[in-house]
XYZ file of N, CA and C in Angstrom:
429
model
N 202.204 235.546 -31.294
C 201.050 234.851 -31.818
C 199.929 234.899 -30.782
N 198.749 235.262 -31.215
C 197.582 235.332 -30.341
C 196.714 234.108 -30.594
N 196.326 233.455 -29.505
C 195.469 232.278 -29.623
C 194.241 232.496 -28.755
N 193.074 232.278 -29.312
C 191.830 232.440 -28.581
C 191.336 231.087 -28.091
N 190.871 231.053 -26.839
C 190.325 229.823 -26.253
C 188.913 230.100 -25.776
N 188.029 229.153 -26.008
C 186.661 229.288 -25.513
C 186.639 229.075 -24.007
N 185.994 229.990 -23.300
C 185.752 229.816 -21.875
C 184.261 230.015 -21.641
N 183.766 229.406 -20.608
C 182.345 229.492 -20.307
C 181.844 228.136 -19.857
N 180.544 227.956 -19.971
C 179.915 226.720 -19.525
C 179.340 225.975 -20.722
N 179.637 224.701 -20.798
C 179.135 223.856 -21.881
C 178.306 222.740 -21.248
N 177.115 222.523 -21.782
C 176.217 221.501 -21.255
C 175.799 220.582 -22.387
N 175.961 219.281 -22.166
C 175.532 218.277 -23.136
C 174.515 217.371 -22.446
N 173.334 217.256 -23.049
C 172.277 216.396 -22.504
C 171.807 215.473 -23.614
N 171.831 214.174 -23.349
C 171.348 213.188 -24.316
C 170.194 212.425 -23.665
N 168.945 212.750 -24.059
C 167.789 212.073 -23.451
C 167.391 210.810 -24.218
N 166.864 209.850 -23.491
C 166.275 208.651 -24.081
C 164.942 208.423 -23.373
N 163.864 208.381 -24.151
C 162.529 208.217 -23.568
C 162.197 206.736 -23.505
N 161.824 206.279 -22.303
C 161.441 204.878 -22.101
C 159.939 204.707 -22.298
N 159.505 203.470 -22.489
C 158.092 203.163 -22.705
C 157.214 203.535 -21.509
N 157.766 203.452 -20.296
C 156.971 203.670 -19.090
C 156.894 205.135 -18.649
N 157.304 206.084 -19.516
C 157.197 207.508 -19.187
C 158.404 208.089 -18.487
N 159.411 207.296 -18.271
C 160.636 207.809 -17.658
C 161.601 208.268 -18.753
N 162.457 209.225 -18.395
C 163.448 209.748 -19.327
C 164.830 209.480 -18.739
N 165.653 208.755 -19.482
C 167.040 208.525 -19.076
C 167.873 209.668 -19.664
N 168.643 210.345 -18.819
C 169.442 211.482 -19.261
C 170.928 211.222 -19.029
N 171.712 211.373 -20.061
C 173.166 211.418 -19.916
C 173.509 212.903 -19.911
N 174.164 213.369 -18.847
C 174.437 214.798 -18.679
C 175.932 215.006 -18.473
N 176.486 215.933 -19.244
C 177.899 216.298 -19.106
C 177.977 217.817 -18.971
N 178.581 218.264 -17.860
C 178.774 219.688 -17.618
C 180.261 219.996 -17.680
N 180.598 221.106 -18.308
C 181.991 221.542 -18.356
C 182.014 223.048 -18.184
N 182.842 223.526 -17.273
C 182.983 224.963 -17.028
C 184.459 225.334 -17.133
N 184.769 226.281 -18.020
C 186.138 226.757 -18.222
C 186.196 228.232 -17.851
N 187.270 228.642 -17.194
C 187.437 230.053 -16.868
C 188.918 230.409 -16.835
N 189.202 231.644 -17.198
C 190.574 232.140 -17.147
C 190.891 232.497 -15.700
N 192.049 232.080 -15.218
C 192.452 232.371 -13.844
C 193.385 233.579 -13.828
N 193.726 234.030 -12.641
C 194.653 235.152 -12.494
C 196.097 234.711 -12.733
N 196.345 233.403 -12.734
C 197.694 232.886 -12.967
C 198.045 232.984 -14.442
N 199.347 233.112 -14.724
C 199.806 233.129 -16.104
C 200.979 232.176 -16.275
N 201.076 231.594 -17.456
C 202.212 230.776 -17.869
C 202.510 231.149 -19.307
N 203.761 231.405 -19.606
C 204.186 231.790 -20.951
C 203.425 233.032 -21.419
N 203.227 233.994 -20.516
C 202.527 235.264 -20.801
C 201.089 235.068 -21.263
N 200.439 234.016 -20.822
C 199.037 233.757 -21.157
C 198.310 233.278 -19.900
N 197.034 233.633 -19.762
C 196.300 233.165 -18.577
C 196.104 231.657 -18.593
N 196.099 231.081 -17.403
C 195.855 229.654 -17.255
C 194.341 229.437 -17.281
N 193.884 228.445 -18.052
C 192.460 228.130 -18.151
C 192.158 226.981 -17.194
N 191.260 227.230 -16.241
C 190.834 226.192 -15.296
C 189.608 225.493 -15.857
N 189.602 224.165 -15.820
C 188.486 223.382 -16.347
C 187.909 222.506 -15.243
N 186.591 222.548 -15.109
C 185.867 221.676 -14.188
C 184.839 220.929 -15.013
N 184.718 219.633 -14.781
C 183.730 218.871 -15.552
C 183.158 217.739 -14.716
N 181.930 217.357 -15.090
C 181.254 216.251 -14.411
C 180.334 215.566 -15.409
N 180.219 214.251 -15.272
C 179.302 213.455 -16.096
C 178.450 212.600 -15.168
N 177.198 212.414 -15.563
C 176.322 211.554 -14.778
C 175.188 211.043 -15.665
N 174.511 210.028 -15.164
C 173.320 209.505 -15.806
C 172.227 209.446 -14.755
N 171.034 209.911 -15.128
C 169.906 209.898 -14.199
C 168.672 209.361 -14.921
N 167.758 208.826 -14.146
C 166.473 208.352 -14.655
C 165.400 209.188 -13.967
N 164.638 209.939 -14.756
C 163.683 210.911 -14.224
C 162.314 210.666 -14.849
N 161.262 210.792 -14.046
C 159.898 210.663 -14.564
C 159.548 211.930 -15.344
N 158.765 211.778 -16.373
C 158.313 212.896 -17.199
C 157.748 214.012 -16.314
N 158.299 215.234 -16.424
C 157.830 216.380 -15.642
C 158.471 216.536 -14.279
N 159.306 215.606 -13.854
C 159.959 215.672 -12.540
C 161.290 216.431 -12.684
N 161.638 217.230 -11.681
C 162.872 218.021 -11.714
C 163.981 217.296 -10.993
N 165.153 217.292 -11.606
C 166.351 216.731 -10.975
C 167.341 217.889 -10.802
N 168.039 217.913 -9.662
C 169.020 218.960 -9.360
C 170.394 218.319 -9.264
N 171.333 218.864 -10.031
C 172.718 218.383 -10.001
C 173.615 219.521 -9.560
N 174.567 219.201 -8.721
C 175.526 220.203 -8.263
C 176.890 219.571 -8.128
N 177.840 220.358 -7.706
C 179.148 219.785 -7.433
C 180.294 220.384 -8.209
N 180.026 221.163 -9.260
C 181.132 221.802 -9.961
C 181.527 223.053 -9.173
N 182.507 222.881 -8.320
C 182.960 223.976 -7.461
C 184.303 224.501 -7.941
N 184.508 225.787 -7.672
C 185.786 226.398 -8.017
C 186.152 227.388 -6.917
N 187.417 227.387 -6.575
C 187.928 228.328 -5.583
C 189.187 228.963 -6.154
N 189.155 230.286 -6.312
C 190.311 231.003 -6.837
C 190.849 231.933 -5.768
N 192.155 231.904 -5.610
C 192.817 232.806 -4.679
C 193.733 233.718 -5.481
N 193.632 235.002 -5.200
C 194.400 235.993 -5.946
C 195.169 236.868 -4.958
N 196.441 237.059 -5.215
C 197.285 237.917 -4.389
C 197.809 239.031 -5.276
N 197.600 240.276 -4.851
C 198.056 241.438 -5.604
C 199.053 242.209 -4.751
N 200.210 242.487 -5.323
C 201.245 243.252 -4.619
C 201.519 244.528 -5.389
N 201.494 245.661 -4.680
C 201.831 246.952 -5.269
C 202.813 247.654 -4.343
N 203.529 248.615 -4.875
C 204.460 249.362 -4.029
C 205.488 250.108 -4.847
N 206.378 250.774 -4.129
C 207.458 251.530 -4.756
C 208.517 250.539 -5.238
N 208.870 250.615 -6.532
C 209.863 249.677 -7.051
C 211.149 249.706 -6.227
N 211.753 248.573 -6.088
C 212.985 248.332 -5.319
C 212.763 248.455 -3.814
N 212.169 249.545 -3.338
C 211.988 249.718 -1.891
C 211.016 248.685 -1.318
N 209.966 248.355 -2.080
C 208.979 247.408 -1.563
C 209.499 245.974 -1.541
N 210.642 245.704 -2.176
C 211.189 244.347 -2.180
C 212.324 244.153 -1.180
N 212.595 245.149 -0.350
C 213.630 245.026 0.678
C 213.102 244.124 1.798
N 213.840 243.081 2.179
C 213.384 242.207 3.261
C 213.155 242.990 4.555
N 212.105 242.653 5.265
C 211.689 243.244 6.537
C 211.159 244.666 6.406
N 211.772 245.537 5.651
C 211.324 246.929 5.520
C 210.403 247.148 4.329
N 210.356 246.206 3.397
C 209.576 246.370 2.171
C 208.096 246.595 2.415
N 207.561 246.045 3.505
C 206.150 246.220 3.832
C 205.771 247.657 4.086
N 206.726 248.491 4.463
C 206.454 249.911 4.698
C 206.276 250.679 3.389
N 206.769 250.136 2.301
C 206.737 250.824 1.018
C 205.826 250.136 -0.005
N 204.992 249.216 0.455
C 204.121 248.500 -0.475
C 202.841 248.046 0.186
N 202.003 247.408 -0.605
C 200.713 246.924 -0.140
C 200.444 245.573 -0.781
N 199.843 244.678 -0.017
C 199.506 243.351 -0.524
C 198.050 243.059 -0.172
N 197.291 242.604 -1.171
C 195.893 242.240 -0.912
C 195.658 240.813 -1.372
N 194.742 240.142 -0.686
C 194.370 238.771 -1.023
C 192.863 238.728 -1.229
N 192.467 237.954 -2.239
C 191.042 237.807 -2.531
C 190.755 236.353 -2.874
N 189.702 235.814 -2.272
C 189.274 234.444 -2.553
C 187.868 234.486 -3.129
N 187.672 233.804 -4.257
C 186.372 233.727 -4.909
C 185.968 232.265 -5.010
N 184.757 231.956 -4.549
C 184.239 230.590 -4.627
C 182.950 230.584 -5.435
N 182.844 229.636 -6.362
C 181.624 229.484 -7.145
C 181.230 228.014 -7.174
N 179.925 227.781 -7.298
C 179.410 226.421 -7.449
C 178.278 226.457 -8.458
N 178.300 225.513 -9.376
C 177.310 225.446 -10.439
C 176.255 224.397 -10.095
N 174.986 224.818 -10.070
C 173.863 223.908 -9.879
C 173.062 223.856 -11.174
N 172.559 222.689 -11.493
C 171.810 222.493 -12.725
C 170.452 221.895 -12.374
N 169.377 222.557 -12.806
C 168.011 222.083 -12.592
C 167.458 221.659 -13.954
N 167.070 220.400 -14.093
C 166.539 219.893 -15.361
C 165.180 219.247 -15.121
N 164.201 219.663 -15.938
C 162.866 219.072 -15.898
C 162.527 218.589 -17.313
N 162.662 217.292 -17.573
C 162.324 216.806 -18.921
C 160.804 216.746 -19.102
N 160.365 217.079 -20.306
C 158.943 217.006 -20.657
C 158.828 216.204 -21.945
N 158.057 215.142 -21.917
C 157.831 214.338 -23.112
C 156.664 214.961 -23.860
N 156.928 215.394 -25.105
C 155.905 216.023 -25.937
C 155.372 214.957 -26.891
N 154.144 214.506 -26.622
C 153.605 213.354 -27.330
C 152.925 213.696 -28.662
N 152.560 214.976 -28.863
C 151.930 215.361 -30.133
C 152.249 216.827 -30.438
N 151.796 217.307 -31.606
C 152.090 218.682 -32.026
C 151.453 219.715 -31.098
N 150.261 219.421 -30.598
C 149.571 220.374 -29.727
C 150.351 220.582 -28.427
N 150.867 219.509 -27.832
C 151.637 219.669 -26.594
C 152.965 220.373 -26.869
N 153.547 220.171 -28.054
C 154.784 220.874 -28.423
C 154.519 222.371 -28.583
N 153.402 222.733 -29.228
C 153.042 224.147 -29.394
C 152.784 224.803 -28.045
N 152.087 224.096 -27.168
C 151.786 224.620 -25.839
C 153.070 224.831 -25.028
N 153.991 223.883 -25.084
C 155.255 224.009 -24.356
C 156.098 225.148 -24.920
N 156.108 225.313 -26.237
C 156.873 226.403 -26.856
C 156.302 227.760 -26.454
N 154.976 227.883 -26.416
C 154.341 229.144 -26.018
C 154.648 229.468 -24.550
N 154.602 228.456 -23.702
C 154.915 228.671 -22.280
C 156.370 229.090 -22.105
N 157.285 228.471 -22.846
C 158.702 228.839 -22.752
C 158.918 230.263 -23.242
N 158.224 230.657 -24.300
C 158.337 232.014 -24.823
C 157.831 233.029 -23.807
N 156.732 232.726 -23.135
C 156.211 233.625 -22.094
C 157.225 233.763 -20.958
N 157.855 232.661 -20.563
C 158.856 232.716 -19.492
C 160.048 233.581 -19.882
N 160.479 233.467 -21.133
C 161.608 234.269 -21.612
C 161.245 235.748 -21.612
N 160.041 236.068 -22.103
C 159.602 237.466 -22.127
C 159.414 238.012 -20.710
N 158.921 237.183 -19.796
C 158.748 237.596 -18.406
C 160.102 237.907 -17.760
N 161.158 237.262 -18.249
C 162.506 237.506 -17.727
C 163.101 238.794 -18.292
N 162.372 239.464 -19.223
C 162.839 240.743 -19.737
C 163.552 240.678 -21.070
N 163.517 239.529 -21.731
C 164.167 239.390 -23.034
C 163.147 239.715 -24.118
N 163.495 240.652 -25.027
C 162.588 241.000 -26.124
C 162.742 239.967 -27.231
N 161.620 239.391 -27.650
C 161.616 238.352 -28.678
C 160.789 238.844 -29.858
N 161.362 238.738 -31.071
C 160.612 239.092 -32.277
C 159.743 237.918 -32.683
N 158.462 238.175 -32.800
C 157.543 237.123 -33.225
C 157.492 237.125 -34.757
N 157.126 235.996 -35.371
C 157.127 235.893 -36.837
C 156.309 236.996 -37.523
N 155.184 237.425 -36.939
C 154.351 238.448 -37.575
C 154.986 239.838 -37.478
N 156.030 240.031 -36.617
C 156.684 241.341 -36.455
C 157.818 241.532 -37.441
N 158.231 240.534 -38.156
C 159.411 240.625 -39.030
C 159.151 241.374 -40.280
């Protein structure tokens, strides 16, 4: 039986706008990845998650970090049977070790859009940023 599991990064942000121009944010980050380890002939899924609440002024950037992961991988190759002989097996095989470290940082800048004109302006600026990053976007008049 084959079972598929979602891996990747999931971000949940719940904003609440206060009367004084501040934005309260509930933020939940979750990062899942398949490891080199296996159990029951399936890869082990490593999960890292963090939750926090912050109060940020409209237009101010907040930086969150701390989701760290460290994976260690050991690979053994060699001539079957000969490489498993105690003391002499090293002459007939090879062992490599690899360590990978990652850390996830999140930069959030909330913008309170008070009317349709500011929403249109923010959408146009975001579209320009996406296109500047090299992503081709179909505009409504091109369809």
